[in-house]
Amino acid sequence: ETSLYHPTLLYAGTADCFAKRGSEIAVLDWKTGANIYKSSAAQLGANAMAYEELTGSKVSTGIILQSNDSGLKPHFVNDLQLGKDLFISLIDTKYRWDTVDFDKEQK
């Protein structure tokens, strides 16, 4: 596991693994259980962005390693950029949600 922090977008997290083969870098996340959820793509995107910001190296692949009673199965994220974009959208949604306010009296 590796702790990560994105200094511009101001979030922190933990990635299970980064692997390098030649010039290719992959972010991996280990999941147990029967299902893989779409939110995992956002998690991998967030980890990839933080890694890229901290190291200056591009992450090209996201892989979820699913481990359960059926064995070990890799799930490749088809579009890691989409996972990054999804995570940024979630950050924006949280900011907007947190800034909604109501006046107590009508002006």
PDB file of N, CA and C in Angstrom:
ATOM      1  N   GLU A   1       0.834  -1.186   0.000  1.00  0.00           N
ATOM      2  CA  GLU A   1       0.000   0.000   0.000  1.00  0.00           C
ATOM      3  C   GLU A   1       0.873   1.243   0.000  1.00  0.00           C
ATOM      4  N   THR A   2       0.359   2.281  -0.660  1.00  0.00           N
ATOM      5  CA  THR A   2       1.063   3.548  -0.755  1.00  0.00           C
ATOM      6  C   THR A   2       0.095   4.688  -0.454  1.00  0.00           C
ATOM      7  N   SER A   3       0.444   5.540   0.487  1.00  0.00           N
ATOM      8  CA  SER A   3      -0.359   6.731   0.769  1.00  0.00           C
ATOM      9  C   SER A   3      -0.047   7.789  -0.273  1.00  0.00           C
ATOM     10  N   LEU A   4      -1.104   8.457  -0.739  1.00  0.00           N
ATOM     11  CA  LEU A   4      -0.966   9.476  -1.777  1.00  0.00           C
ATOM     12  C   LEU A   4      -1.670  10.748  -1.346  1.00  0.00           C
ATOM     13  N   TYR A   5      -1.209  11.866  -1.911  1.00  0.00           N
ATOM     14  CA  TYR A   5      -1.820  13.158  -1.652  1.00  0.00           C
ATOM     15  C   TYR A   5      -1.739  13.963  -2.941  1.00  0.00           C
ATOM     16  N   HIS A   6      -2.834  14.600  -3.309  1.00  0.00           N
ATOM     17  CA  HIS A   6      -2.828  15.467  -4.489  1.00  0.00           C
ATOM     18  C   HIS A   6      -2.782  16.913  -3.998  1.00  0.00           C
ATOM     19  N   PRO A   7      -1.652  17.600  -4.179  1.00  0.00           N
ATOM     20  CA  PRO A   7      -1.478  18.933  -3.603  1.00  0.00           C
ATOM     21  C   PRO A   7      -2.341  20.023  -4.247  1.00  0.00           C
ATOM     22  N   THR A   8      -2.800  19.810  -5.470  1.00  0.00           N
ATOM     23  CA  THR A   8      -3.634  20.817  -6.128  1.00  0.00           C
ATOM     24  C   THR A   8      -5.113  20.592  -5.831  1.00  0.00           C
ATOM     25  N   LEU A   9      -5.564  19.356  -5.966  1.00  0.00           N
ATOM     26  CA  LEU A   9      -6.980  19.038  -5.749  1.00  0.00           C
ATOM     27  C   LEU A   9      -7.300  18.753  -4.286  1.00  0.00           C
ATOM     28  N   LEU A  10      -6.276  18.685  -3.451  1.00  0.00           N
ATOM     29  CA  LEU A  10      -6.411  18.561  -1.994  1.00  0.00           C
ATOM     30  C   LEU A  10      -7.216  17.339  -1.556  1.00  0.00           C
ATOM     31  N   TYR A  11      -6.755  16.174  -1.966  1.00  0.00           N
ATOM     32  CA  TYR A  11      -7.314  14.932  -1.445  1.00  0.00           C
ATOM     33  C   TYR A  11      -6.170  13.968  -1.173  1.00  0.00           C
ATOM     34  N   ALA A  12      -6.455  13.013  -0.316  1.00  0.00           N
ATOM     35  CA  ALA A  12      -5.473  11.982   0.026  1.00  0.00           C
ATOM     36  C   ALA A  12      -6.144  10.625  -0.074  1.00  0.00           C
ATOM     37  N   GLY A  13      -5.335   9.602  -0.257  1.00  0.00           N
ATOM     38  CA  GLY A  13      -5.873   8.257  -0.342  1.00  0.00           C
ATOM     39  C   GLY A  13      -4.770   7.234  -0.238  1.00  0.00           C
ATOM     40  N   THR A  14      -5.162   5.995  -0.412  1.00  0.00           N
ATOM     41  CA  THR A  14      -4.216   4.887  -0.350  1.00  0.00           C
ATOM     42  C   THR A  14      -4.417   4.002  -1.571  1.00  0.00           C
ATOM     43  N   ALA A  15      -3.341   3.743  -2.271  1.00  0.00           N
ATOM     44  CA  ALA A  15      -3.373   2.827  -3.413  1.00  0.00           C
ATOM     45  C   ALA A  15      -2.777   1.499  -2.975  1.00  0.00           C
ATOM     46  N   ASP A  16      -3.356   0.413  -3.464  1.00  0.00           N
ATOM     47  CA  ASP A  16      -2.832  -0.898  -3.107  1.00  0.00           C
ATOM     48  C   ASP A  16      -1.479  -1.161  -3.751  1.00  0.00           C
ATOM     49  N   CYS A  17      -1.316  -0.744  -5.026  1.00  0.00           N
ATOM     50  CA  CYS A  17      -0.063  -1.060  -5.704  1.00  0.00           C
ATOM     51  C   CYS A  17       0.082  -0.236  -6.978  1.00  0.00           C
ATOM     52  N   PHE A  18       1.309   0.126  -7.285  1.00  0.00           N
ATOM     53  CA  PHE A  18       1.681   0.651  -8.599  1.00  0.00           C
ATOM     54  C   PHE A  18       2.721  -0.304  -9.158  1.00  0.00           C
ATOM     55  N   ALA A  19       2.570  -0.653 -10.416  1.00  0.00           N
ATOM     56  CA  ALA A  19       3.507  -1.578 -11.053  1.00  0.00           C
ATOM     57  C   ALA A  19       4.038  -0.933 -12.328  1.00  0.00           C
ATOM     58  N   LYS A  20       5.329  -1.139 -12.585  1.00  0.00           N
ATOM     59  CA  LYS A  20       5.956  -0.578 -13.773  1.00  0.00           C
ATOM     60  C   LYS A  20       6.555  -1.708 -14.593  1.00  0.00           C
ATOM     61  N   ARG A  21       6.265  -1.678 -15.890  1.00  0.00           N
ATOM     62  CA  ARG A  21       6.858  -2.635 -16.828  1.00  0.00           C
ATOM     63  C   ARG A  21       7.318  -1.838 -18.037  1.00  0.00           C
ATOM     64  N   GLY A  22       8.627  -1.739 -18.190  1.00  0.00           N
ATOM     65  CA  GLY A  22       9.169  -0.868 -19.236  1.00  0.00           C
ATOM     66  C   GLY A  22       8.809   0.565 -18.907  1.00  0.00           C
ATOM     67  N   SER A  23       8.145   1.235 -19.830  1.00  0.00           N
ATOM     68  CA  SER A  23       7.726   2.618 -19.593  1.00  0.00           C
ATOM     69  C   SER A  23       6.266   2.713 -19.153  1.00  0.00           C
ATOM     70  N   GLU A  24       5.585   1.580 -19.063  1.00  0.00           N
ATOM     71  CA  GLU A  24       4.168   1.555 -18.681  1.00  0.00           C
ATOM     72  C   GLU A  24       4.024   1.465 -17.165  1.00  0.00           C
ATOM     73  N   ILE A  25       3.107   2.279 -16.617  1.00  0.00           N
ATOM     74  CA  ILE A  25       2.817   2.250 -15.183  1.00  0.00           C
ATOM     75  C   ILE A  25       1.337   1.932 -15.013  1.00  0.00           C
ATOM     76  N   ALA A  26       1.041   1.006 -14.110  1.00  0.00           N
ATOM     77  CA  ALA A  26      -0.343   0.625 -13.816  1.00  0.00           C
ATOM     78  C   ALA A  26      -0.634   0.867 -12.344  1.00  0.00           C
ATOM     79  N   VAL A  27      -1.858   1.285 -12.061  1.00  0.00           N
ATOM     80  CA  VAL A  27      -2.343   1.375 -10.691  1.00  0.00           C
ATOM     81  C   VAL A  27      -3.264   0.174 -10.485  1.00  0.00           C
ATOM     82  N   LEU A  28      -3.075  -0.530  -9.356  1.00  0.00           N
ATOM     83  CA  LEU A  28      -3.853  -1.732  -9.070  1.00  0.00           C
ATOM     84  C   LEU A  28      -4.591  -1.568  -7.749  1.00  0.00           C
ATOM     85  N   ASP A  29      -5.796  -2.113  -7.716  1.00  0.00           N
ATOM     86  CA  ASP A  29      -6.571  -2.108  -6.485  1.00  0.00           C
ATOM     87  C   ASP A  29      -7.106  -3.510  -6.254  1.00  0.00           C
ATOM     88  N   TRP A  30      -6.940  -4.006  -5.060  1.00  0.00           N
ATOM     89  CA  TRP A  30      -7.351  -5.353  -4.676  1.00  0.00           C
ATOM     90  C   TRP A  30      -8.753  -5.284  -4.104  1.00  0.00           C
ATOM     91  N   LYS A  31      -9.670  -6.061  -4.648  1.00  0.00           N
ATOM     92  CA  LYS A  31     -11.043  -6.109  -4.147  1.00  0.00           C
ATOM     93  C   LYS A  31     -11.399  -7.553  -3.831  1.00  0.00           C
ATOM     94  N   THR A  32     -12.080  -7.752  -2.720  1.00  0.00           N
ATOM     95  CA  THR A  32     -12.602  -9.069  -2.379  1.00  0.00           C
ATOM     96  C   THR A  32     -14.116  -8.994  -2.504  1.00  0.00           C
ATOM     97  N   GLY A  33     -14.715 -10.072  -2.801  1.00  0.00           N
ATOM     98  CA  GLY A  33     -16.171 -10.104  -2.912  1.00  0.00           C
ATOM     99  C   GLY A  33     -16.623 -10.493  -4.303  1.00  0.00           C
ATOM    100  N   ALA A  34     -17.923 -10.612  -4.442  1.00  0.00           N
ATOM    101  CA  ALA A  34     -18.507 -11.125  -5.679  1.00  0.00           C
ATOM    102  C   ALA A  34     -18.649 -10.065  -6.761  1.00  0.00           C
ATOM    103  N   ASN A  35     -18.711  -8.787  -6.386  1.00  0.00           N
ATOM    104  CA  ASN A  35     -19.007  -7.734  -7.362  1.00  0.00           C
ATOM    105  C   ASN A  35     -17.899  -6.696  -7.458  1.00  0.00           C
ATOM    106  N   ILE A  36     -17.774  -6.138  -8.653  1.00  0.00           N
ATOM    107  CA  ILE A  36     -16.900  -4.988  -8.891  1.00  0.00           C
ATOM    108  C   ILE A  36     -17.823  -3.819  -9.239  1.00  0.00           C
ATOM    109  N   TYR A  37     -17.603  -2.673  -8.616  1.00  0.00           N
ATOM    110  CA  TYR A  37     -18.481  -1.524  -8.792  1.00  0.00           C
ATOM    111  C   TYR A  37     -17.810  -0.449  -9.642  1.00  0.00           C
ATOM    112  N   LYS A  38     -18.622   0.335 -10.344  1.00  0.00           N
ATOM    113  CA  LYS A  38     -18.109   1.387 -11.212  1.00  0.00           C
ATOM    114  C   LYS A  38     -17.340   2.445 -10.428  1.00  0.00           C
ATOM    115  N   SER A  39     -17.646   2.591  -9.148  1.00  0.00           N
ATOM    116  CA  SER A  39     -16.924   3.561  -8.322  1.00  0.00           C
ATOM    117  C   SER A  39     -15.435   3.224  -8.241  1.00  0.00           C
ATOM    118  N   SER A  40     -15.084   1.985  -8.489  1.00  0.00           N
ATOM    119  CA  SER A  40     -13.670   1.586  -8.473  1.00  0.00           C
ATOM    120  C   SER A  40     -12.883   2.300  -9.561  1.00  0.00           C
ATOM    121  N   ALA A  41     -13.522   2.605 -10.689  1.00  0.00           N
ATOM    122  CA  ALA A  41     -12.839   3.345 -11.760  1.00  0.00           C
ATOM    123  C   ALA A  41     -12.480   4.747 -11.284  1.00  0.00           C
ATOM    124  N   ALA A  42     -13.369   5.380 -10.514  1.00  0.00           N
ATOM    125  CA  ALA A  42     -13.077   6.710  -9.964  1.00  0.00           C
ATOM    126  C   ALA A  42     -11.953   6.633  -8.944  1.00  0.00           C
ATOM    127  N   GLN A  43     -11.945   5.583  -8.137  1.00  0.00           N
ATOM    128  CA  GLN A  43     -10.882   5.404  -7.143  1.00  0.00           C
ATOM    129  C   GLN A  43      -9.528   5.232  -7.841  1.00  0.00           C
ATOM    130  N   LEU A  44      -9.482   4.400  -8.876  1.00  0.00           N
ATOM    131  CA  LEU A  44      -8.229   4.223  -9.614  1.00  0.00           C
ATOM    132  C   LEU A  44      -7.816   5.517 -10.299  1.00  0.00           C
ATOM    133  N   GLY A  45      -8.784   6.254 -10.833  1.00  0.00           N
ATOM    134  CA  GLY A  45      -8.489   7.544 -11.460  1.00  0.00           C
ATOM    135  C   GLY A  45      -7.892   8.532 -10.465  1.00  0.00           C
ATOM    136  N   ALA A  46      -8.451   8.574  -9.272  1.00  0.00           N
ATOM    137  CA  ALA A  46      -7.928   9.464  -8.230  1.00  0.00           C
ATOM    138  C   ALA A  46      -6.509   9.078  -7.843  1.00  0.00           C
ATOM    139  N   ASN A  47      -6.278   7.780  -7.668  1.00  0.00           N
ATOM    140  CA  ASN A  47      -4.929   7.325  -7.317  1.00  0.00           C
ATOM    141  C   ASN A  47      -3.936   7.630  -8.436  1.00  0.00           C
ATOM    142  N   ALA A  48      -4.360   7.443  -9.676  1.00  0.00           N
ATOM    143  CA  ALA A  48      -3.487   7.726 -10.818  1.00  0.00           C
ATOM    144  C   ALA A  48      -3.131   9.206 -10.873  1.00  0.00           C
ATOM    145  N   MET A  49      -4.123  10.079 -10.681  1.00  0.00           N
ATOM    146  CA  MET A  49      -3.853  11.525 -10.736  1.00  0.00           C
ATOM    147  C   MET A  49      -2.887  11.965  -9.647  1.00  0.00           C
ATOM    148  N   ALA A  50      -3.063  11.446  -8.437  1.00  0.00           N
ATOM    149  CA  ALA A  50      -2.159  11.814  -7.344  1.00  0.00           C
ATOM    150  C   ALA A  50      -0.742  11.327  -7.644  1.00  0.00           C
ATOM    151  N   TYR A  51      -0.618  10.102  -8.126  1.00  0.00           N
ATOM    152  CA  TYR A  51       0.693   9.555  -8.475  1.00  0.00           C
ATOM    153  C   TYR A  51       1.359  10.413  -9.548  1.00  0.00           C
ATOM    154  N   GLU A  52       0.596  10.767 -10.571  1.00  0.00           N
ATOM    155  CA  GLU A  52       1.135  11.585 -11.660  1.00  0.00           C
ATOM    156  C   GLU A  52       1.591  12.952 -11.161  1.00  0.00           C
ATOM    157  N   GLU A  53       0.801  13.541 -10.292  1.00  0.00           N
ATOM    158  CA  GLU A  53       1.142  14.868  -9.744  1.00  0.00           C
ATOM    159  C   GLU A  53       2.413  14.790  -8.895  1.00  0.00           C
ATOM    160  N   LEU A  54       2.552  13.730  -8.118  1.00  0.00           N
ATOM    161  CA  LEU A  54       3.693  13.606  -7.212  1.00  0.00           C
ATOM    162  C   LEU A  54       4.978  13.170  -7.911  1.00  0.00           C
ATOM    163  N   THR A  55       4.845  12.380  -8.979  1.00  0.00           N
ATOM    164  CA  THR A  55       6.044  11.818  -9.611  1.00  0.00           C
ATOM    165  C   THR A  55       6.368  12.406 -10.975  1.00  0.00           C
ATOM    166  N   GLY A  56       5.370  13.000 -11.637  1.00  0.00           N
ATOM    167  CA  GLY A  56       5.572  13.481 -12.996  1.00  0.00           C
ATOM    168  C   GLY A  56       5.515  12.376 -14.044  1.00  0.00           C
ATOM    169  N   SER A  57       5.201  11.159 -13.625  1.00  0.00           N
ATOM    170  CA  SER A  57       5.098  10.009 -14.532  1.00  0.00           C
ATOM    171  C   SER A  57       3.631   9.691 -14.802  1.00  0.00           C
ATOM    172  N   LYS A  58       3.320   9.350 -16.044  1.00  0.00           N
ATOM    173  CA  LYS A  58       1.937   9.062 -16.432  1.00  0.00           C
ATOM    174  C   LYS A  58       1.566   7.614 -16.126  1.00  0.00           C
ATOM    175  N   VAL A  59       0.390   7.439 -15.518  1.00  0.00           N
ATOM    176  CA  VAL A  59      -0.174   6.113 -15.275  1.00  0.00           C
ATOM    177  C   VAL A  59      -1.034   5.776 -16.486  1.00  0.00           C
ATOM    178  N   SER A  60      -0.749   4.636 -17.107  1.00  0.00           N
ATOM    179  CA  SER A  60      -1.435   4.294 -18.357  1.00  0.00           C
ATOM    180  C   SER A  60      -2.552   3.272 -18.189  1.00  0.00           C
ATOM    181  N   THR A  61      -2.554   2.533 -17.085  1.00  0.00           N
ATOM    182  CA  THR A  61      -3.500   1.427 -16.936  1.00  0.00           C
ATOM    183  C   THR A  61      -4.043   1.365 -15.517  1.00  0.00           C
ATOM    184  N   GLY A  62      -5.320   1.027 -15.403  1.00  0.00           N
ATOM    185  CA  GLY A  62      -5.946   0.757 -14.119  1.00  0.00           C
ATOM    186  C   GLY A  62      -6.437  -0.673 -14.089  1.00  0.00           C
ATOM    187  N   ILE A  63      -6.097  -1.393 -13.033  1.00  0.00           N
ATOM    188  CA  ILE A  63      -6.477  -2.798 -12.930  1.00  0.00           C
ATOM    189  C   ILE A  63      -7.068  -3.058 -11.548  1.00  0.00           C
ATOM    190  N   ILE A  64      -8.228  -3.698 -11.543  1.00  0.00           N
ATOM    191  CA  ILE A  64      -8.828  -4.160 -10.302  1.00  0.00           C
ATOM    192  C   ILE A  64      -8.577  -5.663 -10.228  1.00  0.00           C
ATOM    193  N   LEU A  65      -7.959  -6.101  -9.154  1.00  0.00           N
ATOM    194  CA  LEU A  65      -7.734  -7.526  -8.936  1.00  0.00           C
ATOM    195  C   LEU A  65      -8.811  -8.030  -7.989  1.00  0.00           C
ATOM    196  N   GLN A  66      -9.741  -8.812  -8.526  1.00  0.00           N
ATOM    197  CA  GLN A  66     -10.840  -9.341  -7.737  1.00  0.00           C
ATOM    198  C   GLN A  66     -10.465 -10.711  -7.199  1.00  0.00           C
ATOM    199  N   SER A  67     -10.527 -10.843  -5.886  1.00  0.00           N
ATOM    200  CA  SER A  67     -10.188 -12.105  -5.227  1.00  0.00           C
ATOM    201  C   SER A  67     -11.379 -12.557  -4.406  1.00  0.00           C
ATOM    202  N   ASN A  68     -11.871 -13.752  -4.720  1.00  0.00           N
ATOM    203  CA  ASN A  68     -12.975 -14.320  -3.949  1.00  0.00           C
ATOM    204  C   ASN A  68     -12.918 -15.841  -4.037  1.00  0.00           C
ATOM    205  N   ASP A  69     -13.985 -16.516  -3.658  1.00  0.00           N
ATOM    206  CA  ASP A  69     -13.998 -17.981  -3.665  1.00  0.00           C
ATOM    207  C   ASP A  69     -13.800 -18.564  -5.063  1.00  0.00           C
ATOM    208  N   SER A  70     -14.076 -17.771  -6.091  1.00  0.00           N
ATOM    209  CA  SER A  70     -13.909 -18.243  -7.478  1.00  0.00           C
ATOM    210  C   SER A  70     -12.473 -18.125  -7.961  1.00  0.00           C
ATOM    211  N   GLY A  71     -11.626 -17.444  -7.204  1.00  0.00           N
ATOM    212  CA  GLY A  71     -10.228 -17.281  -7.595  1.00  0.00           C
ATOM    213  C   GLY A  71      -9.844 -15.817  -7.740  1.00  0.00           C
ATOM    214  N   LEU A  72      -8.815 -15.576  -8.521  1.00  0.00           N
ATOM    215  CA  LEU A  72      -8.282 -14.235  -8.745  1.00  0.00           C
ATOM    216  C   LEU A  72      -8.540 -13.852 -10.202  1.00  0.00           C
ATOM    217  N   LYS A  73      -9.165 -12.694 -10.406  1.00  0.00           N
ATOM    218  CA  LYS A  73      -9.510 -12.268 -11.759  1.00  0.00           C
ATOM    219  C   LYS A  73      -9.170 -10.792 -11.932  1.00  0.00           C
ATOM    220  N   PRO A  74      -8.390 -10.438 -12.963  1.00  0.00           N
ATOM    221  CA  PRO A  74      -8.104  -9.028 -13.221  1.00  0.00           C
ATOM    222  C   PRO A  74      -9.234  -8.387 -14.039  1.00  0.00           C
ATOM    223  N   HIS A  75      -9.533  -7.145 -13.700  1.00  0.00           N
ATOM    224  CA  HIS A  75     -10.502  -6.335 -14.459  1.00  0.00           C
ATOM    225  C   HIS A  75      -9.765  -5.065 -14.888  1.00  0.00           C
ATOM    226  N   PHE A  76      -9.612  -4.878 -16.179  1.00  0.00           N
ATOM    227  CA  PHE A  76      -8.908  -3.714 -16.694  1.00  0.00           C
ATOM    228  C   PHE A  76      -9.898  -2.580 -16.921  1.00  0.00           C
ATOM    229  N   VAL A  77      -9.560  -1.388 -16.436  1.00  0.00           N
ATOM    230  CA  VAL A  77     -10.387  -0.211 -16.689  1.00  0.00           C
ATOM    231  C   VAL A  77     -10.146   0.194 -18.139  1.00  0.00           C
ATOM    232  N   ASN A  78     -11.203   0.187 -18.939  1.00  0.00           N
ATOM    233  CA  ASN A  78     -11.059   0.473 -20.372  1.00  0.00           C
ATOM    234  C   ASN A  78     -10.574   1.884 -20.645  1.00  0.00           C
ATOM    235  N   ASP A  79     -10.991   2.841 -19.821  1.00  0.00           N
ATOM    236  CA  ASP A  79     -10.647   4.245 -20.050  1.00  0.00           C
ATOM    237  C   ASP A  79     -10.304   4.886 -18.710  1.00  0.00           C
ATOM    238  N   LEU A  80      -9.027   4.887 -18.372  1.00  0.00           N
ATOM    239  CA  LEU A  80      -8.601   5.457 -17.086  1.00  0.00           C
ATOM    240  C   LEU A  80      -8.891   6.945 -17.023  1.00  0.00           C
ATOM    241  N   GLN A  81      -8.842   7.639 -18.162  1.00  0.00           N
ATOM    242  CA  GLN A  81      -9.163   9.073 -18.183  1.00  0.00           C
ATOM    243  C   GLN A  81     -10.606   9.310 -17.738  1.00  0.00           C
ATOM    244  N   LEU A  82     -11.503   8.421 -18.130  1.00  0.00           N
ATOM    245  CA  LEU A  82     -12.895   8.527 -17.691  1.00  0.00           C
ATOM    246  C   LEU A  82     -12.990   8.412 -16.178  1.00  0.00           C
ATOM    247  N   GLY A  83     -12.212   7.504 -15.578  1.00  0.00           N
ATOM    248  CA  GLY A  83     -12.175   7.390 -14.122  1.00  0.00           C
ATOM    249  C   GLY A  83     -11.659   8.665 -13.471  1.00  0.00           C
ATOM    250  N   LYS A  84     -10.643   9.286 -14.080  1.00  0.00           N
ATOM    251  CA  LYS A  84     -10.115  10.559 -13.574  1.00  0.00           C
ATOM    252  C   LYS A  84     -11.186  11.647 -13.656  1.00  0.00           C
ATOM    253  N   ASP A  85     -11.842  11.727 -14.815  1.00  0.00           N
ATOM    254  CA  ASP A  85     -12.889  12.734 -15.010  1.00  0.00           C
ATOM    255  C   ASP A  85     -14.044  12.530 -14.036  1.00  0.00           C
ATOM    256  N   LEU A  86     -14.412  11.277 -13.809  1.00  0.00           N
ATOM    257  CA  LEU A  86     -15.485  10.968 -12.869  1.00  0.00           C
ATOM    258  C   LEU A  86     -15.108  11.436 -11.464  1.00  0.00           C
ATOM    259  N   PHE A  87     -13.877  11.176 -11.046  1.00  0.00           N
ATOM    260  CA  PHE A  87     -13.457  11.600  -9.714  1.00  0.00           C
ATOM    261  C   PHE A  87     -13.478  13.125  -9.587  1.00  0.00           C
ATOM    262  N   ILE A  88     -13.008  13.834 -10.611  1.00  0.00           N
ATOM    263  CA  ILE A  88     -13.050  15.299 -10.582  1.00  0.00           C
ATOM    264  C   ILE A  88     -14.490  15.791 -10.497  1.00  0.00           C
ATOM    265  N   SER A  89     -15.408  15.129 -11.215  1.00  0.00           N
ATOM    266  CA  SER A  89     -16.825  15.493 -11.129  1.00  0.00           C
ATOM    267  C   SER A  89     -17.370  15.288  -9.722  1.00  0.00           C
ATOM    268  N   LEU A  90     -16.930  14.227  -9.064  1.00  0.00           N
ATOM    269  CA  LEU A  90     -17.371  13.981  -7.691  1.00  0.00           C
ATOM    270  C   LEU A  90     -16.843  15.042  -6.731  1.00  0.00           C
ATOM    271  N   ILE A  91     -15.601  15.473  -6.937  1.00  0.00           N
ATOM    272  CA  ILE A  91     -15.048  16.556  -6.114  1.00  0.00           C
ATOM    273  C   ILE A  91     -15.871  17.827  -6.318  1.00  0.00           C
ATOM    274  N   ASP A  92     -16.189  18.134  -7.575  1.00  0.00           N
ATOM    275  CA  ASP A  92     -16.980  19.322  -7.889  1.00  0.00           C
ATOM    276  C   ASP A  92     -18.376  19.222  -7.271  1.00  0.00           C
ATOM    277  N   THR A  93     -18.990  18.060  -7.354  1.00  0.00           N
ATOM    278  CA  THR A  93     -20.319  17.860  -6.770  1.00  0.00           C
ATOM    279  C   THR A  93     -20.279  18.057  -5.262  1.00  0.00           C
ATOM    280  N   LYS A  94     -19.258  17.513  -4.599  1.00  0.00           N
ATOM    281  CA  LYS A  94     -19.140  17.691  -3.150  1.00  0.00           C
ATOM    282  C   LYS A  94     -18.983  19.164  -2.795  1.00  0.00           C
ATOM    283  N   TYR A  95     -18.151  19.897  -3.556  1.00  0.00           N
ATOM    284  CA  TYR A  95     -17.966  21.325  -3.298  1.00  0.00           C
ATOM    285  C   TYR A  95     -19.295  22.061  -3.430  1.00  0.00           C
ATOM    286  N   ARG A  96     -20.011  21.791  -4.508  1.00  0.00           N
ATOM    287  CA  ARG A  96     -21.304  22.463  -4.721  1.00  0.00           C
ATOM    288  C   ARG A  96     -22.293  22.099  -3.627  1.00  0.00           C
ATOM    289  N   TRP A  97     -22.321  20.818  -3.239  1.00  0.00           N
ATOM    290  CA  TRP A  97     -23.217  20.368  -2.184  1.00  0.00           C
ATOM    291  C   TRP A  97     -22.920  21.100  -0.884  1.00  0.00           C
ATOM    292  N   ASP A  98     -21.644  21.193  -0.552  1.00  0.00           N
ATOM    293  CA  ASP A  98     -21.241  21.824   0.701  1.00  0.00           C
ATOM    294  C   ASP A  98     -21.495  23.331   0.720  1.00  0.00           C
ATOM    295  N   THR A  99     -21.575  23.966  -0.437  1.00  0.00           N
ATOM    296  CA  THR A  99     -21.760  25.418  -0.468  1.00  0.00           C
ATOM    297  C   THR A  99     -23.220  25.846  -0.576  1.00  0.00           C
ATOM    298  N   VAL A 100     -24.152  24.902  -0.736  1.00  0.00           N
ATOM    299  CA  VAL A 100     -25.575  25.262  -0.755  1.00  0.00           C
ATOM    300  C   VAL A 100     -25.954  25.782   0.625  1.00  0.00           C
ATOM    301  N   ASP A 101     -26.640  26.922   0.632  1.00  0.00           N
ATOM    302  CA  ASP A 101     -27.059  27.531   1.897  1.00  0.00           C
ATOM    303  C   ASP A 101     -28.432  28.139   1.679  1.00  0.00           C
ATOM    304  N   PHE A 102     -29.157  28.310   2.759  1.00  0.00           N
ATOM    305  CA  PHE A 102     -30.487  28.898   2.679  1.00  0.00           C
ATOM    306  C   PHE A 102     -30.568  30.079   3.634  1.00  0.00           C
ATOM    307  N   ASP A 103     -31.209  31.145   3.163  1.00  0.00           N
ATOM    308  CA  ASP A 103     -31.470  32.275   4.046  1.00  0.00           C
ATOM    309  C   ASP A 103     -32.594  31.879   4.998  1.00  0.00           C
ATOM    310  N   LYS A 104     -32.488  32.346   6.232  1.00  0.00           N
ATOM    311  CA  LYS A 104     -33.541  32.052   7.207  1.00  0.00           C
ATOM    312  C   LYS A 104     -34.759  32.929   6.967  1.00  0.00           C
ATOM    313  N   GLU A 105     -34.538  34.102   6.398  1.00  0.00           N
ATOM    314  CA  GLU A 105     -35.630  35.016   6.114  1.00  0.00           C
ATOM    315  C   GLU A 105     -35.580  35.437   4.664  1.00  0.00           C
ATOM    316  N   GLN A 106     -36.771  35.670   4.114  1.00  0.00           N
ATOM    317  CA  GLN A 106     -36.811  36.132   2.736  1.00  0.00           C
ATOM    318  C   GLN A 106     -36.444  37.608   2.706  1.00  0.00           C
ATOM    319  N   LYS A 107     -35.611  37.977   1.744  1.00  0.00           N
ATOM    320  CA  LYS A 107     -35.192  39.387   1.654  1.00  0.00           C
ATOM    321  C   LYS A 107     -36.014  40.126   0.647  1.00  0.00           C
TER     322      LYS A 107
END
